[in-house]
Amino acid sequence: QVQLVESGGGWVQAGGSLRLSCAASGTIFSINDMAWYRQAPGKEREEVATMTSGGSTNYADSVKGRFTISRDNTKKTVYLQMNSLKPEDTAVYYCYILGYMTTMTRFNSWGQGTQVIVSS
C-alpha cells in the first residue's frame, strides 16, 4: 500500500518558520488530492490546506497568507511551508493523499504525524 512519511516538525519561536515534508512511497499511478491537517491536544482535527491535482489550493482562514502547500511530482512529495508561526499553530500535523495505484485501484493514505510546537 502507499505510505506517507512526514518530516520537518520541531520547536520554533513565534514568528519563525518550518517546512513540513510528506514523501509518498509505493505504487502510485496518479495523485488526485492532497492535504494537510492538524490536531491540537483535546481539540478536533482541522483541515489547514488542500491542493487538487490541477494545482488549485485552499487554506483555512487561520493560516491563510502564512502557510503554503506545494508539491514535487517527481519526488512524490507534498510540502507545507509555514511562516510567521503563532503559538496557536502548535499541533500534530498530518498529511493526506488520495489517488490511484492503478487506473482502477484507488488509495488514500495518511502520514504518521509530525509535532509542531510554537513558543512565545
mmCIF file with all atom_site columns, C-alpha atoms in Angstrom, residues 3-6 21-25 75-78 95 97:
data_model
loop_
_atom_site.group_PDB
_atom_site.id
_atom_site.type_symbol
_atom_site.label_atom_id
_atom_site.label_alt_id
_atom_site.label_comp_id
_atom_site.label_asym_id
_atom_site.label_entity_id
_atom_site.label_seq_id
_atom_site.pdbx_PDB_ins_code
_atom_site.Cartn_x
_atom_site.Cartn_y
_atom_site.Cartn_z
_atom_site.occupancy
_atom_site.B_iso_or_equiv
_atom_site.pdbx_formal_charge
_atom_site.auth_seq_id
_atom_site.auth_comp_id
_atom_site.auth_asym_id
_atom_site.auth_atom_id
_atom_site.pdbx_PDB_model_num
ATOM 1  C CA . GLN A 1 3  ? 2.774  5.010  2.636  1.00 0.00 ? 3  GLN A CA 1
ATOM 2  C CA . LEU A 1 4  ? 3.399  8.610  3.600  1.00 0.00 ? 4  LEU A CA 1
ATOM 3  C CA . VAL A 1 5  ? 6.373  9.605  5.706  1.00 0.00 ? 5  VAL A CA 1
ATOM 4  C CA . GLU A 1 6  ? 6.381  13.037 7.280  1.00 0.00 ? 6  GLU A CA 1
ATOM 5  C CA . SER A 1 21 ? 7.535  17.298 4.015  1.00 0.00 ? 21 SER A CA 1
ATOM 6  C CA . CYS A 1 22 ? 5.383  14.306 3.190  1.00 0.00 ? 22 CYS A CA 1
ATOM 7  C CA . ALA A 1 23 ? 7.031  11.735 0.963  1.00 0.00 ? 23 ALA A CA 1
ATOM 8  C CA . ALA A 1 24 ? 4.907  9.058  -0.672 1.00 0.00 ? 24 ALA A CA 1
ATOM 9  C CA . SER A 1 25 ? 6.216  5.618  -1.478 1.00 0.00 ? 25 SER A CA 1
ATOM 10 C CA . LYS A 1 75 ? 9.763  13.276 -5.762 1.00 0.00 ? 75 LYS A CA 1
ATOM 11 C CA . LYS A 1 76 ? 6.155  12.343 -4.970 1.00 0.00 ? 76 LYS A CA 1
ATOM 12 C CA . THR A 1 77 ? 6.297  14.739 -2.081 1.00 0.00 ? 77 THR A CA 1
ATOM 13 C CA . VAL A 1 78 ? 3.911  17.331 -0.722 1.00 0.00 ? 78 VAL A CA 1
ATOM 14 C CA . CYS A 1 95 ? -0.575 14.879 5.521  1.00 0.00 ? 95 CYS A CA 1
ATOM 15 C CA . ILE A 1 97 ? -3.098 11.976 -0.178 1.00 0.00 ? 97 ILE A CA 1
#
